[in-house]
Coordinates of N, CA and C in Angstrom, one line a residue:
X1 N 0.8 -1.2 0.0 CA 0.0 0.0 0.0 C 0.9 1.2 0.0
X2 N 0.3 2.3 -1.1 CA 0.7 3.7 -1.0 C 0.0 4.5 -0.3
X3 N 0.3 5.4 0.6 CA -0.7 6.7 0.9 C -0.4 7.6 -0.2
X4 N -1.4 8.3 -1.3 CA -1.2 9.1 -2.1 C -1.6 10.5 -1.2
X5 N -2.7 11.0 -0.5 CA -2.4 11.8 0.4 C -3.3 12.3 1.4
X6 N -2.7 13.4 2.0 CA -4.1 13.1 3.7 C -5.6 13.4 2.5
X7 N -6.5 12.7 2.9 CA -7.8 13.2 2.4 C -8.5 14.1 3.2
X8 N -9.2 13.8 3.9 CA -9.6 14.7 5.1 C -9.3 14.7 6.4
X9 N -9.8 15.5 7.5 CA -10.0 15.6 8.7 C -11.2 16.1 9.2
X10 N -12.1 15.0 10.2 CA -13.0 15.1 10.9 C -13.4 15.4 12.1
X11 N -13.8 16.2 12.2 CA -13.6 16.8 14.1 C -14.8 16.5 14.6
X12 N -15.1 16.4 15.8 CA -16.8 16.5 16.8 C -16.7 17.5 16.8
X13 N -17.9 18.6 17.1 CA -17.7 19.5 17.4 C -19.4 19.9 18.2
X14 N -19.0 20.6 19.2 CA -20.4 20.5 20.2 C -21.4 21.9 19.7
X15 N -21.2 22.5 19.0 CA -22.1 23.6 18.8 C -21.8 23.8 16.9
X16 N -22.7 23.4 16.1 CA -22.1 22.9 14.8 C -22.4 24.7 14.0
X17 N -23.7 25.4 14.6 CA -23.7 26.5 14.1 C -22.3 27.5 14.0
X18 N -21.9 27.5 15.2 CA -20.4 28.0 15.9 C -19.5 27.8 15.1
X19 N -19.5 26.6 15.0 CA -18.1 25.9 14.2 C -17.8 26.3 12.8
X20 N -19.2 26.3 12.3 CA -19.0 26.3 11.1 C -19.1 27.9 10.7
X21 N -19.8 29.0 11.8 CA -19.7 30.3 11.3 C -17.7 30.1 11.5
X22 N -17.0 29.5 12.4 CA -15.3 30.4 12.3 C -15.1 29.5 11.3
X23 N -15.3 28.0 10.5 CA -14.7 27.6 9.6 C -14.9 28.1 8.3
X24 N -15.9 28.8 8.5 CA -16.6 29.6 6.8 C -16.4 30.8 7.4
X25 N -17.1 31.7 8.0 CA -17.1 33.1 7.8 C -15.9 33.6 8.3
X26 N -14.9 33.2 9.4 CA -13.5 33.7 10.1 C -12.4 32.8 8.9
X27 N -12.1 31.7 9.0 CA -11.2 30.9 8.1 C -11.3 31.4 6.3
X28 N -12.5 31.5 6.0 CA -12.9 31.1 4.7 C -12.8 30.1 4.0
X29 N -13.2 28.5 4.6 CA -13.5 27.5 3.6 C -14.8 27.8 3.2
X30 N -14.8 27.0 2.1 CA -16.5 26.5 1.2 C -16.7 25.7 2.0
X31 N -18.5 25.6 1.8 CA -19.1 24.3 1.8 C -19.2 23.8 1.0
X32 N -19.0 22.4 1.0 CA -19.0 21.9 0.0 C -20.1 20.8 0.0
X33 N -20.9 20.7 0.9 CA -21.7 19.8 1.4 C -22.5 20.0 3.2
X34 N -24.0 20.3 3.0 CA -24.4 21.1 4.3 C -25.4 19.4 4.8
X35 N -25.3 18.8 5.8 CA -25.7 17.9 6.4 C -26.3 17.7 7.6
X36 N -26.8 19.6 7.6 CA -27.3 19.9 9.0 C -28.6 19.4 9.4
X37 N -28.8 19.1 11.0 CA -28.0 19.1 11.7 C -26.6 18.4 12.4
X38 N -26.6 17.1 11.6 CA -25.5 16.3 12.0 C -24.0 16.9 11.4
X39 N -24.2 17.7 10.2 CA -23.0 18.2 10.5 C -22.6 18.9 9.3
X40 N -20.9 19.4 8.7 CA -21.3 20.6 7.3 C -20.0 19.8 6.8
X41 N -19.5 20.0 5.6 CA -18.5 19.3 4.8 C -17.6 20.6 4.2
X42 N -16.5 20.8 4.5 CA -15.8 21.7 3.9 C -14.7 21.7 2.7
X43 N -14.7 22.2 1.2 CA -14.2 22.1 0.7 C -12.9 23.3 0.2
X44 N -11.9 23.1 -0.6 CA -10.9 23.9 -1.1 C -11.1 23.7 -2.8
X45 N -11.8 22.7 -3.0 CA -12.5 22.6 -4.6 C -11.1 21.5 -4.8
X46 N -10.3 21.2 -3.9 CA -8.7 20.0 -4.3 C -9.7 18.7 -4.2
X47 N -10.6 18.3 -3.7 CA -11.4 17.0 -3.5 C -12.9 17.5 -3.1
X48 N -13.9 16.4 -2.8 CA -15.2 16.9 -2.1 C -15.1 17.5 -0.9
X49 N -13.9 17.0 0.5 CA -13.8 17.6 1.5 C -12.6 17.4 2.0
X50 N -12.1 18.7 2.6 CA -10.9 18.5 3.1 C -11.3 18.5 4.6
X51 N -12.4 19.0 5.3 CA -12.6 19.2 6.3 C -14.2 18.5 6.8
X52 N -14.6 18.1 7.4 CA -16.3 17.6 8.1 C -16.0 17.8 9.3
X53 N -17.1 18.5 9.9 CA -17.3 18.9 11.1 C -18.6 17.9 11.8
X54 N -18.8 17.2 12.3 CA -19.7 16.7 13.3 C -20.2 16.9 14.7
X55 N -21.3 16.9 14.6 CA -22.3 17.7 15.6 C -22.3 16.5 17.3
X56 N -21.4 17.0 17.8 CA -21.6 16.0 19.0 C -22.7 16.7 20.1
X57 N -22.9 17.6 20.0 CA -23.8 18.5 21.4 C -22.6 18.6 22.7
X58 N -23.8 20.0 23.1 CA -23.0 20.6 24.0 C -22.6 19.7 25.6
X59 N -23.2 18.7 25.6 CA -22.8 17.4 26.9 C -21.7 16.9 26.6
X60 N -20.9 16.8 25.2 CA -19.9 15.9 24.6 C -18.6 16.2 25.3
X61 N -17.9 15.2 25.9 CA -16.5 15.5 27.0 C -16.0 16.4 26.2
X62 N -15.2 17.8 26.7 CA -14.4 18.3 26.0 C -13.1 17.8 25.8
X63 N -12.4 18.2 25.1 CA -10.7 18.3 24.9 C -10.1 18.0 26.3
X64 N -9.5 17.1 26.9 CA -8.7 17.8 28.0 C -7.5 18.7 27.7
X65 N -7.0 19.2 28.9 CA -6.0 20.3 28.9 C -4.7 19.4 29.4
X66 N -3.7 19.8 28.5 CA -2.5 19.6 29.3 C -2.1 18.5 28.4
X67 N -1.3 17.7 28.7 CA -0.8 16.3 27.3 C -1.5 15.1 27.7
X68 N -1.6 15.0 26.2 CA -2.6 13.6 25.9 C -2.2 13.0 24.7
X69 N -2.7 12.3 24.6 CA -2.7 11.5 23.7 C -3.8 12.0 22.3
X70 N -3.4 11.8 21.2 CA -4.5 12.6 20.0 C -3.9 13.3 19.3
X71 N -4.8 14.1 18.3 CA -4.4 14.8 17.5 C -3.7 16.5 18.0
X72 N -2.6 16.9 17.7 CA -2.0 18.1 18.3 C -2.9 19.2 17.6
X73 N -2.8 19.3 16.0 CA -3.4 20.2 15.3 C -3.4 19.6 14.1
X74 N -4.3 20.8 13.4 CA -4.5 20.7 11.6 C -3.8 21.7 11.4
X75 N -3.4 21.7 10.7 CA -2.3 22.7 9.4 C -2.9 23.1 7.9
X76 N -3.3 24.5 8.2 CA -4.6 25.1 7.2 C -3.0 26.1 6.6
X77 N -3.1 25.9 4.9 CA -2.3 26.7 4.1 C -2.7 27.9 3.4
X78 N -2.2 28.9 4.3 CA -3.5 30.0 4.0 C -2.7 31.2 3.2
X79 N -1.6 30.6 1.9 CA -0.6 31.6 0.9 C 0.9 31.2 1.1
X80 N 1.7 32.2 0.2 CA 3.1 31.7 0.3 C 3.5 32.7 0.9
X81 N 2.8 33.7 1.2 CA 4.1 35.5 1.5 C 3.8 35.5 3.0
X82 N 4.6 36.2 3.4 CA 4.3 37.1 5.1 C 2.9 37.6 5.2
X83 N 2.6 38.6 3.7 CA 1.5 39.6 3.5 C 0.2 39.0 4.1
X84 N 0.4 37.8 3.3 CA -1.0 36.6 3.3 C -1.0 35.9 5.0
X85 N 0.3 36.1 5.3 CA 0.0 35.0 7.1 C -0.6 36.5 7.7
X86 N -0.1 37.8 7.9 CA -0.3 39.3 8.1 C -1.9 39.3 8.1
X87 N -2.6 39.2 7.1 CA -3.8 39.4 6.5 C -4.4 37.8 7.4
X88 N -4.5 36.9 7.6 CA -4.4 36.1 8.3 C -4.4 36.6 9.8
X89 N -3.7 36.9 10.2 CA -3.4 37.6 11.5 C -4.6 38.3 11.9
X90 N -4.7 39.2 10.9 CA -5.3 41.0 11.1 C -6.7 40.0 11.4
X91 N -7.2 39.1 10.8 CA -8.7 38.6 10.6 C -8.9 38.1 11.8
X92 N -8.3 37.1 12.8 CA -8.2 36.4 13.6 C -8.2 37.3 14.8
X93 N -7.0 38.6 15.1 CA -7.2 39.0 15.8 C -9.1 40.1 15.9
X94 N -9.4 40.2 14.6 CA -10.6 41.6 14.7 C -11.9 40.2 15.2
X95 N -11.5 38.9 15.3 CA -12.7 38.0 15.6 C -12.3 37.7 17.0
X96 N -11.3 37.8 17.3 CA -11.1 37.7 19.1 C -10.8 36.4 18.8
X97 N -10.5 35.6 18.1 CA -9.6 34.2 17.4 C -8.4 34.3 18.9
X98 N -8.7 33.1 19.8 CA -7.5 32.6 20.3 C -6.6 32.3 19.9
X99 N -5.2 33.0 19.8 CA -3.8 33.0 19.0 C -3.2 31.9 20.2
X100 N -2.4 30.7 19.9 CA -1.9 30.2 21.1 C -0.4 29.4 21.0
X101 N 0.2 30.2 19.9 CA 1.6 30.4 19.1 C 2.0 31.0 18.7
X102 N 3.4 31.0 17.6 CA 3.6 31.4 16.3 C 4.5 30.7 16.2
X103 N 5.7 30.4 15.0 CA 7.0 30.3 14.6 C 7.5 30.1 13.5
X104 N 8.2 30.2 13.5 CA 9.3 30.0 12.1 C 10.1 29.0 11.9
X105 N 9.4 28.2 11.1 CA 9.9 26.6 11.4 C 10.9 26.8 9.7
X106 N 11.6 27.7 9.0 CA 12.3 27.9 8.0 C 11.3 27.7 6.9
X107 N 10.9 26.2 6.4 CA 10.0 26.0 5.8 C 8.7 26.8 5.7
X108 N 8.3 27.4 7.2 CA 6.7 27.4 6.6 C 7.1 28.6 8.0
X109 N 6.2 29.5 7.9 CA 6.1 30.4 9.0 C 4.6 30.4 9.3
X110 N 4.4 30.3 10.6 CA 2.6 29.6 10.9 C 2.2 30.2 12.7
X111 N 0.9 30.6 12.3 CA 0.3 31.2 13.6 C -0.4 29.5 14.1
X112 N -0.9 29.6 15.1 CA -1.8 28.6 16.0 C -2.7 29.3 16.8
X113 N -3.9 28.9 16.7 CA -5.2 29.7 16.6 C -5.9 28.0 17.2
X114 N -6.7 28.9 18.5 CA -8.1 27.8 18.4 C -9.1 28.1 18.1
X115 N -10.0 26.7 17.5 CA -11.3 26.9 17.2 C -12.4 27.5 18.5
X116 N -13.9 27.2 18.1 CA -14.4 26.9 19.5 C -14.5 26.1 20.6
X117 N -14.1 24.7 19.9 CA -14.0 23.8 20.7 C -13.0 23.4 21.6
X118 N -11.7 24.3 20.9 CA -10.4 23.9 21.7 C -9.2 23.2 20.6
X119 N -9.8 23.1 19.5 CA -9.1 21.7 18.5 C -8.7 23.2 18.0
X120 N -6.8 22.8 18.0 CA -5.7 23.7 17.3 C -5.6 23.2 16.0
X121 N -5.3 24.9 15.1 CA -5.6 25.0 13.7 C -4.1 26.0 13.7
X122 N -3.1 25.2 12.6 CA -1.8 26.4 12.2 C -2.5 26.6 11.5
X123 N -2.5 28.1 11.1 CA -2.7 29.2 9.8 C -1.0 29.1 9.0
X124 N -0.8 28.7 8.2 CA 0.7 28.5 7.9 C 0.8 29.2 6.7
X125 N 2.2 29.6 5.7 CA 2.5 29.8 4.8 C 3.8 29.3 4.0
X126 N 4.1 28.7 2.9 CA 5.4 27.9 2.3 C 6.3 29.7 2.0
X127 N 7.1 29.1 3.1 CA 8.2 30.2 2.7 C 8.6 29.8 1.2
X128 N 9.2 30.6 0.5 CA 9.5 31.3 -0.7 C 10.9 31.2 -0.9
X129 N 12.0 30.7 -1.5 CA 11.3 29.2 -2.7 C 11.2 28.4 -1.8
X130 N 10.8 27.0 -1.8 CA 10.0 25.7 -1.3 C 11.5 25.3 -1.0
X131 N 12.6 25.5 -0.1 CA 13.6 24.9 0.0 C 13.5 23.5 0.7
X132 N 12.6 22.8 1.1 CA 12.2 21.6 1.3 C 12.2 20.4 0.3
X133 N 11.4 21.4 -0.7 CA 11.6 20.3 -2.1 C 12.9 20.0 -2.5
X134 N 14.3 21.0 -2.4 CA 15.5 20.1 -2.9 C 16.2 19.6 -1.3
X135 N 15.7 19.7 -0.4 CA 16.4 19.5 1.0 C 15.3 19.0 1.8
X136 N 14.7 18.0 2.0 CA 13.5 17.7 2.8 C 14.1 17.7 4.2
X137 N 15.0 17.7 4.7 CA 15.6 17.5 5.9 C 15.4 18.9 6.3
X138 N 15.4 20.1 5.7 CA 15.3 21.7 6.2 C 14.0 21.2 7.3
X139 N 12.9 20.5 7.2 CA 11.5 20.6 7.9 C 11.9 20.6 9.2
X140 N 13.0 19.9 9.3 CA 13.7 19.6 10.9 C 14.5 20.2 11.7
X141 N 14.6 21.5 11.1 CA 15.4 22.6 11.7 C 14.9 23.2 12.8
X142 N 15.7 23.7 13.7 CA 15.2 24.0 15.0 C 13.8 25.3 14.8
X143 N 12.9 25.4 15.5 CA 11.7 25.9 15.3 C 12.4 27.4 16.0
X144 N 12.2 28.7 15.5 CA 12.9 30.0 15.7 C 11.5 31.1 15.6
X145 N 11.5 31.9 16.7 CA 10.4 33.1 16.9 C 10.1 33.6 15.6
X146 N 8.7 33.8 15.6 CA 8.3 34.6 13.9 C 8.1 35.9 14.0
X147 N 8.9 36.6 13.8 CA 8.3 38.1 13.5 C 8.0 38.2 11.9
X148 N 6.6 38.7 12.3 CA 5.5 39.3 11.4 C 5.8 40.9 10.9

């Protein structure tokens, strides 16, 4: 078996109205598929969905705090320049978007933002040129503070 590549990611999510106003109206994905109320389908137009959100209700255990076991985050590719992570930034901060990072990983310079539920989202951008593609080892470089 090959993995040709990630297809999607599916989250629970306890308040689906919520979720899906920061994944559409703050983020800017499409819908690509509305399943309400069990849940909404988000697309980039690269497949049917890169994202599905499901409706657990507001009883549903949250996230715990602190280290666990699970998923750390999703990595949303939101341009190649500074301008575009900036513009990124400016949006997040005017929605009161929990910022709960940054860095400069050489390859990719990326904020970390939570959703409503608590499930961490990088806002990232491919630094300029892709020096990964002739050096894949660069991704492993020590992680260095991002000034914006």
């Amino acid at each position: 078996m090959e993995v040709k590549e990630l297809g999607h990611v599916v989250l629970f999510v306890s308040d689906l109205a919520r979720s899906r106003h920061f994944y559409e109206d703050i983020l800017g994905w499409k819908v690509g598929a509305d399943m309400s109320p069990r849940g909404v389908m988000f697309t980039t137009g690269r497949t049917h969905h890169e994202l599905l959100l499901l409706a657990v209700g507001h009883d549903a255990q949250p996230i715990p705090a602190g280290r666990r076991v699970g998923m750390y985050h999703i990595g949303v590719k939101v341009g190649t320049t500074d301008d575009e992570l900036r513009e990124a930034l400016e949006t997040v901060l005017e929605h009161q978007v929990p910022i709960v990072g940054s860095a400069d990983h050489t390859v990719t310079h990326s904020l970390y933002i939570q959703d409503p539920d608590g499930n961490e989202v990088e806002l990232y951008i491919d630094v300029q040129p892709e020096v990964w593609r002739e050096n894949p080892a660069a991704v492993a470089t020590p992680t260095r503070p991002l000034y914006l």
